[in-house]
Every structure is written in structure tokens, then in C-alpha cells.
mmCIF file of C-alpha atoms and ligand atoms in Angstrom:
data_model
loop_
_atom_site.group_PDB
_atom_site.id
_atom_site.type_symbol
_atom_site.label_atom_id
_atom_site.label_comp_id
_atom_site.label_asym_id
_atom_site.label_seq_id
_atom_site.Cartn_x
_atom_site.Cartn_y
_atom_site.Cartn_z
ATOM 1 C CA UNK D 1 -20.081 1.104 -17.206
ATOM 2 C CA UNK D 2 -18.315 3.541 -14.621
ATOM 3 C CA UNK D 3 -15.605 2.762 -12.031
ATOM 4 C CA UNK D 4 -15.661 5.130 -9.225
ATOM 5 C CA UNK D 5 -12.025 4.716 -8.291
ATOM 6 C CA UNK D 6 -11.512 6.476 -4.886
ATOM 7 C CA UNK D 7 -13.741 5.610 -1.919
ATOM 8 C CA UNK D 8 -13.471 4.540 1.794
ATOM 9 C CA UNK D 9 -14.700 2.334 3.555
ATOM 10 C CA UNK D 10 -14.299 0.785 7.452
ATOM 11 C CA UNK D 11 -14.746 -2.064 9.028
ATOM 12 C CA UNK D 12 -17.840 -2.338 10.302
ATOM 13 C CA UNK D 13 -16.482 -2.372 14.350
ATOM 14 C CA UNK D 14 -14.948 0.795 13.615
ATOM 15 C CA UNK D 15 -16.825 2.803 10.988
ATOM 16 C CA UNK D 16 -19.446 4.697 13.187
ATOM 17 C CA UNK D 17 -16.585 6.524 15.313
ATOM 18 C CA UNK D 18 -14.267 6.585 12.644
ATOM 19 C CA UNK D 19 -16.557 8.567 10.736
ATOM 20 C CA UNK D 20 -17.390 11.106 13.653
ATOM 21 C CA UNK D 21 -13.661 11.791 14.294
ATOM 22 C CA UNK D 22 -12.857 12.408 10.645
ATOM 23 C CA UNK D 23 -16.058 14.321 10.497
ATOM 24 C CA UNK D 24 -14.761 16.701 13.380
ATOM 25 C CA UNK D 25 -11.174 16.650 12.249
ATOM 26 C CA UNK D 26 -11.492 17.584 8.255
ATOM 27 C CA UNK D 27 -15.175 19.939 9.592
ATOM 28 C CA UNK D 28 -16.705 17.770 6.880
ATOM 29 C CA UNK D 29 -19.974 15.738 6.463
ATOM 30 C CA UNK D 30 -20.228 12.249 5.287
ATOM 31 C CA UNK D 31 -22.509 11.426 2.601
ATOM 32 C CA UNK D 32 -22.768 7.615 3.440
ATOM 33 C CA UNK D 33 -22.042 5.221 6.619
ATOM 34 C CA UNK D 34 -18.481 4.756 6.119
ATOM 35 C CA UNK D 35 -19.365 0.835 5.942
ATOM 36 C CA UNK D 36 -19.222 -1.215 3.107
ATOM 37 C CA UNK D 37 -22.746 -2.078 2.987
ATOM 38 C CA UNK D 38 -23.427 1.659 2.788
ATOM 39 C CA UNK D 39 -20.815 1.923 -0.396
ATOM 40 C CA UNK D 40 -23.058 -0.796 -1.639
ATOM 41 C CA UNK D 41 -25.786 1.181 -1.541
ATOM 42 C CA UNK D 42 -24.673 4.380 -2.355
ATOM 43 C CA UNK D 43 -23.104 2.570 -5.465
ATOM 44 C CA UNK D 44 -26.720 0.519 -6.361
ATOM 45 C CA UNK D 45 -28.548 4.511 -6.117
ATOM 46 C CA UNK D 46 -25.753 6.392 -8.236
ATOM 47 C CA UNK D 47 -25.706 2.963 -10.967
ATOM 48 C CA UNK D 48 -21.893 2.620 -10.248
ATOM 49 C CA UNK D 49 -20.753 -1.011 -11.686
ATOM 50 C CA UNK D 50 -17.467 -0.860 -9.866
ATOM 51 C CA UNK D 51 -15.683 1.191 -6.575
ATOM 52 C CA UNK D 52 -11.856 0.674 -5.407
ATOM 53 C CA UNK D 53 -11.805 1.392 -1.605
ATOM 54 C CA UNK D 54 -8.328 3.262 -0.413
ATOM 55 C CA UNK D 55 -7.161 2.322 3.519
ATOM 56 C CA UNK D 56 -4.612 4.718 4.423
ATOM 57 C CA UNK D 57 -2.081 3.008 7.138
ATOM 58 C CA UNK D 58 -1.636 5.821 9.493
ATOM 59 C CA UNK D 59 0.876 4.017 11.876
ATOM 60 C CA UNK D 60 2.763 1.124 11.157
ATOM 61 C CA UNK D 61 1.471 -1.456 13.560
ATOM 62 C CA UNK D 62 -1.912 -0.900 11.155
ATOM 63 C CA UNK D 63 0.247 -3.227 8.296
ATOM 64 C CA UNK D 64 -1.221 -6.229 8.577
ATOM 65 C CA UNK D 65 -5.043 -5.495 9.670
ATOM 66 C CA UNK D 66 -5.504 -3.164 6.743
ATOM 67 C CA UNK D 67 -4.572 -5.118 4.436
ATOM 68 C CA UNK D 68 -6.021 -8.443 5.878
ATOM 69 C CA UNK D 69 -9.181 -5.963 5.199
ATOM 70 C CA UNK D 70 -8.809 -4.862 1.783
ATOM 71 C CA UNK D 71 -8.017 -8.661 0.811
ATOM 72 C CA UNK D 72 -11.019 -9.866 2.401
ATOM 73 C CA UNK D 73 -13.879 -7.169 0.455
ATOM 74 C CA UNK D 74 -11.139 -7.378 -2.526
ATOM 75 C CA UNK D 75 -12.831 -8.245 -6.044
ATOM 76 C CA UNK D 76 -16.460 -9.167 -4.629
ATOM 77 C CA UNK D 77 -19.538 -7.717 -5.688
ATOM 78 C CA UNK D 78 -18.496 -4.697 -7.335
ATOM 79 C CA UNK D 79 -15.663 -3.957 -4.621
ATOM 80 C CA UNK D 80 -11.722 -4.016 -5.064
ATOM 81 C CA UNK D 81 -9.074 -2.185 -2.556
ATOM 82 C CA UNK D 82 -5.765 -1.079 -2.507
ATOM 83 C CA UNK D 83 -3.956 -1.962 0.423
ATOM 84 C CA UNK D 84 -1.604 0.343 2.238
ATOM 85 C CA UNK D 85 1.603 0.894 3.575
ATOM 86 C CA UNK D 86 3.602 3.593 6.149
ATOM 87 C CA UNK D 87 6.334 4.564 5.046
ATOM 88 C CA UNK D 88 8.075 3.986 8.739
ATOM 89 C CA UNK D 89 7.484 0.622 8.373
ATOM 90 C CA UNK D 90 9.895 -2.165 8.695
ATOM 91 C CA UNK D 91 11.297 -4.406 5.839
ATOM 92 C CA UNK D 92 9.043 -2.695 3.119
ATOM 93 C CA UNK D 93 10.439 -4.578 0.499
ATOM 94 C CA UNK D 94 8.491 -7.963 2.721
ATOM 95 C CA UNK D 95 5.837 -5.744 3.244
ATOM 96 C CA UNK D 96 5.452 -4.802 -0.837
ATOM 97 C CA UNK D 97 5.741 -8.725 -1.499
ATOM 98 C CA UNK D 98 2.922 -9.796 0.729
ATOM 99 C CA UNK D 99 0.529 -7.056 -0.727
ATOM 100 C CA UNK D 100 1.132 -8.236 -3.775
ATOM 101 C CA UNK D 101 0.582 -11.788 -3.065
ATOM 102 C CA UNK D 102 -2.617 -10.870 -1.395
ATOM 103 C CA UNK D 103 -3.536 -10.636 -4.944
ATOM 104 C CA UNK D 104 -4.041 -6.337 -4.415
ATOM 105 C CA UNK D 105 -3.471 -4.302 -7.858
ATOM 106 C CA UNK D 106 -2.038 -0.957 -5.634
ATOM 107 C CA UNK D 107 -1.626 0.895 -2.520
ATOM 108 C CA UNK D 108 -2.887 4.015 -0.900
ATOM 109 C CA UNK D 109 -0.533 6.602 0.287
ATOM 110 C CA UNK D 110 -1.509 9.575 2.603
ATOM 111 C CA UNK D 111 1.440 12.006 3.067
ATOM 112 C CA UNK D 112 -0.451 13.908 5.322
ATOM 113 C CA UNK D 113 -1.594 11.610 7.411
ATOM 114 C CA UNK D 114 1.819 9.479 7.710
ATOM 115 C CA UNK D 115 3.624 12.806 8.523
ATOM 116 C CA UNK D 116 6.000 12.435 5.567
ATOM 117 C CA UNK D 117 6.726 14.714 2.854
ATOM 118 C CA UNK D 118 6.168 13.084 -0.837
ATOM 119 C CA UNK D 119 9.542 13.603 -1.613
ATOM 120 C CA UNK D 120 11.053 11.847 1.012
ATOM 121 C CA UNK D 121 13.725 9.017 0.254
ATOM 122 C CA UNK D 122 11.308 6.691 2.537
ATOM 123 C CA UNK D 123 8.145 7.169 0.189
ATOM 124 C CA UNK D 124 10.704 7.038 -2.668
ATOM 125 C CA UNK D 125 11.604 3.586 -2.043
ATOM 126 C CA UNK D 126 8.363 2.826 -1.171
ATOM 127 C CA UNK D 127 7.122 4.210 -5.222
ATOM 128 C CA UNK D 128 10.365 2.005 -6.787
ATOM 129 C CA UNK D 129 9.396 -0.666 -5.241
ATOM 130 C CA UNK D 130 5.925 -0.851 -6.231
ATOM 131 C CA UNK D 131 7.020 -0.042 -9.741
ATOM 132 C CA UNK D 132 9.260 -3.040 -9.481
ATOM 133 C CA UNK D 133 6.322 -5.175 -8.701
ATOM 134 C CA UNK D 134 3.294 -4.246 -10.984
ATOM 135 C CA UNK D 135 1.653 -2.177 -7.979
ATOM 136 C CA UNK D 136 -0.535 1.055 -8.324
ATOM 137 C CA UNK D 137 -0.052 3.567 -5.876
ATOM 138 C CA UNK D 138 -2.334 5.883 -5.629
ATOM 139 C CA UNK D 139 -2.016 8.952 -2.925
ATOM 140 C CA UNK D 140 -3.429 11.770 -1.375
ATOM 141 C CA UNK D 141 -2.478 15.302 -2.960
ATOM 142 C CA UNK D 142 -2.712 18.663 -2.315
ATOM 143 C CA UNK D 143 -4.608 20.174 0.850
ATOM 144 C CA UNK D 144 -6.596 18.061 3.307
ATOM 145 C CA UNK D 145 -9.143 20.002 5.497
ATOM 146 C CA UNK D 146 -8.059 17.673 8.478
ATOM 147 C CA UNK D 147 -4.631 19.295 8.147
ATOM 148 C CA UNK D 148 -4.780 22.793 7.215
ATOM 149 C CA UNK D 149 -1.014 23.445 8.735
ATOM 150 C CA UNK D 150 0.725 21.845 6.568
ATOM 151 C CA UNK D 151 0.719 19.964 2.780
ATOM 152 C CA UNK D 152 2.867 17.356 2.802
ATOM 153 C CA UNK D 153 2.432 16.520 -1.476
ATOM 154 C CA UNK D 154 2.547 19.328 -3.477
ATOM 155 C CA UNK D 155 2.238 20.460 -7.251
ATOM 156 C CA UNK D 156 5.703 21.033 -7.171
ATOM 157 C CA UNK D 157 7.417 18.280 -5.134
ATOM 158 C CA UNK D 158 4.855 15.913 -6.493
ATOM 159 C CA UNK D 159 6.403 16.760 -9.838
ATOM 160 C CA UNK D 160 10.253 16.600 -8.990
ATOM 161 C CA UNK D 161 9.509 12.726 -7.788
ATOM 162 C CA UNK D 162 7.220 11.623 -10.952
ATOM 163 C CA UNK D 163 10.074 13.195 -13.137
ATOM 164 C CA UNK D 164 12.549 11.270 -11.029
ATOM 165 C CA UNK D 165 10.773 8.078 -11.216
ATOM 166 C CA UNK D 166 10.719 7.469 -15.051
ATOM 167 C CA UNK D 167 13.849 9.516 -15.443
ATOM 168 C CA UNK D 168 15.170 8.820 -19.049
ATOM 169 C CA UNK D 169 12.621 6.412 -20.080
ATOM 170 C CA UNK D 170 10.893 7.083 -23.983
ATOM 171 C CA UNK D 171 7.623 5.527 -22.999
ATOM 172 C CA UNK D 172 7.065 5.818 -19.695
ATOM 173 C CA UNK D 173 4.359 3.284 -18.061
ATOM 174 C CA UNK D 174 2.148 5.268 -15.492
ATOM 175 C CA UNK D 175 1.625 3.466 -12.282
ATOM 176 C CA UNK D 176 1.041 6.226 -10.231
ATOM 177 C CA UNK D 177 -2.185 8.354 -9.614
ATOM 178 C CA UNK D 178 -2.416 11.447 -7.771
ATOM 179 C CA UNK D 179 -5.687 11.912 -6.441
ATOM 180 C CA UNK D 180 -8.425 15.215 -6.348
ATOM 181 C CA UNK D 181 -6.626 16.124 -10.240
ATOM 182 C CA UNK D 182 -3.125 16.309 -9.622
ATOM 183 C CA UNK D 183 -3.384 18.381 -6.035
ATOM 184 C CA UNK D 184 -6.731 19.336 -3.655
ATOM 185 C CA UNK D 185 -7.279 23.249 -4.189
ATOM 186 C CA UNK D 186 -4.244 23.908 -6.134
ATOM 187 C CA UNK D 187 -5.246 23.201 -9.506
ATOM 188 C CA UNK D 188 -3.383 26.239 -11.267
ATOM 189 C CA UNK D 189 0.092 25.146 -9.642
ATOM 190 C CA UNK D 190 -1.237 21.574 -10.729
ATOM 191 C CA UNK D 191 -1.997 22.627 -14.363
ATOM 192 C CA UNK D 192 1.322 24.665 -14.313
ATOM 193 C CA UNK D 193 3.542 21.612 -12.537
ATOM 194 C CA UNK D 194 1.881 18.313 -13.321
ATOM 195 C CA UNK D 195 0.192 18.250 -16.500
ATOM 196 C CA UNK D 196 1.204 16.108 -19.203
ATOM 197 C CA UNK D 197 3.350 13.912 -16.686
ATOM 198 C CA UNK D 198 3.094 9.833 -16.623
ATOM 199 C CA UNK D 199 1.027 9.832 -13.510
ATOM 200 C CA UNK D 200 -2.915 9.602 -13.416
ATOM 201 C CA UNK D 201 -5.167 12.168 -11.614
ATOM 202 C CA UNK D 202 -8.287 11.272 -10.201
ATOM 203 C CA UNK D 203 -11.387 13.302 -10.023
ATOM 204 C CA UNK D 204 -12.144 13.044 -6.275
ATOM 205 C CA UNK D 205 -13.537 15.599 -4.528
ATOM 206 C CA UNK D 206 -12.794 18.500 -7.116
ATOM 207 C CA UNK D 207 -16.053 17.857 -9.075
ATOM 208 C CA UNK D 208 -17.985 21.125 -9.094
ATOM 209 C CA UNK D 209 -15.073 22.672 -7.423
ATOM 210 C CA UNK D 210 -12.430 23.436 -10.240
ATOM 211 C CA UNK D 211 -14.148 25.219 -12.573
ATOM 212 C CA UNK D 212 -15.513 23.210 -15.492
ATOM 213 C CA UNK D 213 -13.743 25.653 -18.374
ATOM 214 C CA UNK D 214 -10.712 24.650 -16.439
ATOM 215 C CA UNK D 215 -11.079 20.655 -15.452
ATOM 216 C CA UNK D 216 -11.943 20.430 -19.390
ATOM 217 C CA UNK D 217 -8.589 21.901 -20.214
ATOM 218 C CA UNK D 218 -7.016 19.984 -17.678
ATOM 219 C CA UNK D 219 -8.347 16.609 -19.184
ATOM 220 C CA UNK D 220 -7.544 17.360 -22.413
ATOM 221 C CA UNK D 221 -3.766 18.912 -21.781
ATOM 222 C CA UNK D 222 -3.326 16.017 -20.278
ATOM 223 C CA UNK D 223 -4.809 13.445 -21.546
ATOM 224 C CA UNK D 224 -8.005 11.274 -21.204
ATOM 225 C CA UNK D 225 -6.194 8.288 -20.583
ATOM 226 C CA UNK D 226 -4.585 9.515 -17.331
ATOM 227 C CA UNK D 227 -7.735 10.437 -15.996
ATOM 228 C CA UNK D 228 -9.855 8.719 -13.743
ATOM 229 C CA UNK D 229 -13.354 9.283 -12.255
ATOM 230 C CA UNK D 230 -13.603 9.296 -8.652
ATOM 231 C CA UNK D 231 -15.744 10.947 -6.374
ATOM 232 C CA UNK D 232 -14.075 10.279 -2.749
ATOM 233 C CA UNK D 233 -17.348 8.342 -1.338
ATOM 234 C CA UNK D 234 -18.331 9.222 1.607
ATOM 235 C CA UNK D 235 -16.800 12.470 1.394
ATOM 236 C CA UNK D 236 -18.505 13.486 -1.620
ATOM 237 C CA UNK D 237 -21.707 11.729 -3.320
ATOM 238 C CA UNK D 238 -21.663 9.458 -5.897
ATOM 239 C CA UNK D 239 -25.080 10.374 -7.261
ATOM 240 C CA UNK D 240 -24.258 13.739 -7.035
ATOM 241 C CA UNK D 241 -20.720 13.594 -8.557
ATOM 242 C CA UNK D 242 -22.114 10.913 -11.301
ATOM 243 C CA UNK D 243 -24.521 13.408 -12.460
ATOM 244 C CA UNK D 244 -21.719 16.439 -12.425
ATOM 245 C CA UNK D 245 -19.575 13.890 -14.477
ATOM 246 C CA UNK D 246 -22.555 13.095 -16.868
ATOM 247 C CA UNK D 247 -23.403 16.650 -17.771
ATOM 248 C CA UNK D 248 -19.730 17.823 -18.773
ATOM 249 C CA UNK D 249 -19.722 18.130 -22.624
ATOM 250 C CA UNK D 250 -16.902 15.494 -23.072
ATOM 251 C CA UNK D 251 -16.700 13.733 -25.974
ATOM 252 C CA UNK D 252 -18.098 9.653 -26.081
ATOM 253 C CA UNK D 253 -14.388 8.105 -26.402
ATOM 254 C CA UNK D 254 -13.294 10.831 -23.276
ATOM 255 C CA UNK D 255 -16.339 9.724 -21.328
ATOM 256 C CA UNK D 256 -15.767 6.242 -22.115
ATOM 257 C CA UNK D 257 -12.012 6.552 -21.186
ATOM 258 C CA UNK D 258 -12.191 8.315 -17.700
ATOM 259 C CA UNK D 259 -15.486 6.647 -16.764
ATOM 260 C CA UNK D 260 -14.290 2.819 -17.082
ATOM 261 C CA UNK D 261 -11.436 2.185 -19.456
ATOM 262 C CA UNK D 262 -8.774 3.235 -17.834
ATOM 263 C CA UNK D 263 -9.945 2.150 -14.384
ATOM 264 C CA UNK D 264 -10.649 -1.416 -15.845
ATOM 265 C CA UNK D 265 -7.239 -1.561 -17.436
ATOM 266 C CA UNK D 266 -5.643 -0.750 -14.057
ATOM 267 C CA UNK D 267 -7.865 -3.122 -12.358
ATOM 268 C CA UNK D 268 -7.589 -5.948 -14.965
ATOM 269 C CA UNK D 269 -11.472 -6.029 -16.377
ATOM 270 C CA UNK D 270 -12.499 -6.507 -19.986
ATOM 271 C CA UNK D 271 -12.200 -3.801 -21.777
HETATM 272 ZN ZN1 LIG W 301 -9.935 10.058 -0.139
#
């Protein structure tokens, strides 16, 4: 069984140009349709049982269709989401209550694209608050091609707020999971800032990138049960990443962990 736990999808109305634009913006080239029937696919030829899709909200007014979007595809056919917040929203603490009565197990957070830095007060209520309720969050970290300026969640800020969030607890839960192993193409300040911290990373988009002597070290320093697989469909293939994932000499109970049990637990399966 394998959970691929970060992939995007669109709304069918939408997905064609939305695909394009982020095509042009990030100079990247999608490896599926951006639609949920192409996930589908993608997820029948790579044999992945399960995939959570991550909206980002990149303005507030996009609160309520998002989400009325991840409830919809939410825990059919192989297919949960997160839903998704902005941090410039109004009444958050509302906002935190309806995604969780939408019955969502997280949210998706994009520091880059909401223009925020992770360490913000407004993203910090936003992580209390989800903490409060039971909720994932699960965010963007490190670079992102689409905005080469500027990294809004770093190794090292990324740290300060995971530190501040179970400050002085003596077994600390993790709810939250930074994505592409702790931060996109800075995994030596990641290794150096992040490791061993209560937050998951997931393995999007840095399979076959970080070098394998050093994503083994990285799992194991840290610790199997805070990592997820992910491959960052359509961004990245499945089948391709699958296979990656497949050949790395981990051992069965590490494979086991990272492929599905830790996802599952997260997302409430048998284990
Ligand atoms: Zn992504």
C-alpha cells in the first residue's frame, strides 16, 4: 500500500489554464492534466492506493470555493484533500471551524504564494489554531521556481516557529509537515536546522534531487515516522518517483512507515 501525500489537482473549468500559467511562472512541465481524472490515472499507472490533493488559497475571497472543492473529491476513490486557508483572511478562528466540520483532516499553506513570511504572528495563529482542533497543516518550504526573489519559509525560521509551537512539551504530537524534506533546495540548512524536530517532511519533489547518501541520513536522523512519501503530482511523476522510492535500500519497517503508515495514521485508515 503507498499514500502519495502531496498532489494537485483543479477543477476541471480551470485546470487547462491553470496549468499553462504555473507552467510559465515556475518554467516547469507538468507530468499530468492538472484534473482529477488525470491524478486518477496517473495514480492507476504508478499502483498508488491513495493521493491527498493540497489547494493553496492564494487570496482570501478563494475561502469558501476551495474548500467547497476539496470537500466535494474528499475521501472518494482513492482521493482525500486538505483544504486551505490565507492567512489575511477574516475571522480564522470561523474559518478553522468550518474546515473542520467539512470533515477535512488538514490544510495547505503556501508562504510564498500568500506573500507572508512563516514566521509571521498571522500564520502563527493560523498553526495554534489548527493544533487546537486536530488539523494537519501541511506547507510549502524552501524555494519555489515560480518565486525565485524571495523564500518566504526557511530552514531557519521554519525551525524558530516548530520550536515555538510545542515549546515545553515532553512528548510533543506532530501535526505539522513541511513539504520537499524539510525545505526545496536547501537540504544542508534543513539537515543542520530541522532535523529531529516534531514536524513531518514530505518527499515531494526532492526525489532524485538530494542525493540518496544524504536523503538516507536524513530519514534516519530523523526518523521514519516523520517521513512521508510524496511526489508533488503533476509536478513530478508518480511512476517515476514510485520507482526512485522503490529502489532506495531502506529497510521493510522504513518502507512500510514512509510509504503508508504514517500517511494512513494522519488520514485515519487501518493500519
Ligand atoms: Zn506542491
Amino acid at each position: 500500500m503507498i499514500i502519495d501525500f502531496h498532489t494537485h489537482v483543479f477543477p476541471d473549468a480551470i485546470a487547462q489554464r491553470t496549468i499553462a500559467h504555473l507552467e510559465e511562472k515556475g518554467g516547469m512541465k507538468a507530468h499530468a492534466e492538472g484534473t482529477l481524472a488525470g491524478l486518477k490515472s496517473s495514480m492507476k499507472r504508478a499502483e498508488i492506493d491513495y493521493s491527498v490533493v493540497l489547494p493553496v488559497v492564494t487570496k482570501p475571497s478563494q475561502f469558501e470555493s476551495v474548500n467547497r472543492y476539496a470537500a466535494e473529491i474528499n475521501g472518494k476513490e482513492g482521493i482525500f484533500s486538505f483544504g486551505g486557508i490565507h492567512p489575511d483572511c477574516e475571522d480564522i478562528e470561523g474559518k478553522l471551524d468550518t474546515i473542520k466540520s467539512l470533515g477535512l483532516k488538514g490544510i495547505k499553506l503556501h508562504p510564498d504564494y500568500q506573500g507572508t513570511e512563516f514566521d509571521d504572528e498571522k500564520y502563527f495563529r493560523i498553526l495554534e489554531g489548527c493544533k487546537k482542533r486536530g488539523l494537519y497543516v501541511l506547507t510549502h518550504a524552501g524555494f519555489d521556481p515560480a518565486y525565485p526573489s524571495h523564500t518566504h519559509l526557511t530552514p531557519e525560521n521554519a525551525a524558530r516557529v516548530v520550536k515555538a509551537l510545542h515549546k515545553g512539551e515532553e512528548d510533543p504530537k506532530p501535526f505539522l509537515i513541511l513539504a520537499h524534506l524539510g525545505s526545496n533546495d536547501f537540504a544542508d540548512r534543513s539537515e543542520e536546522y530541522l532535523v529531529g524536530l516534531p514536524c513531518y517532511f514530505d518527499l515531494a519533489v526532492i526525489l532524485g534531487k538530494v542525493p540518496q547518501d544524504q536523503l538516507l541520513r536524513v530519514i534516519r536522523a530523523h526518523g521514519k515516522d516523520k517521513i512521508l512519501f510524496a511526489t508533488d503530482s503533476p509536478w513530478h511523476s508518480q511512476s517515476e518517483d514510485k520507482a526512485y522510492f522503490d529502489a532506495l535500500p531502506l529497510s521493510g519497517e522504513e518502507r512500510e512507515a514512509i510509504a503508508y503508515k504514517n500517511g494512513a495514521a494522519i488520514l485515519g485508515l487501518p493500519k
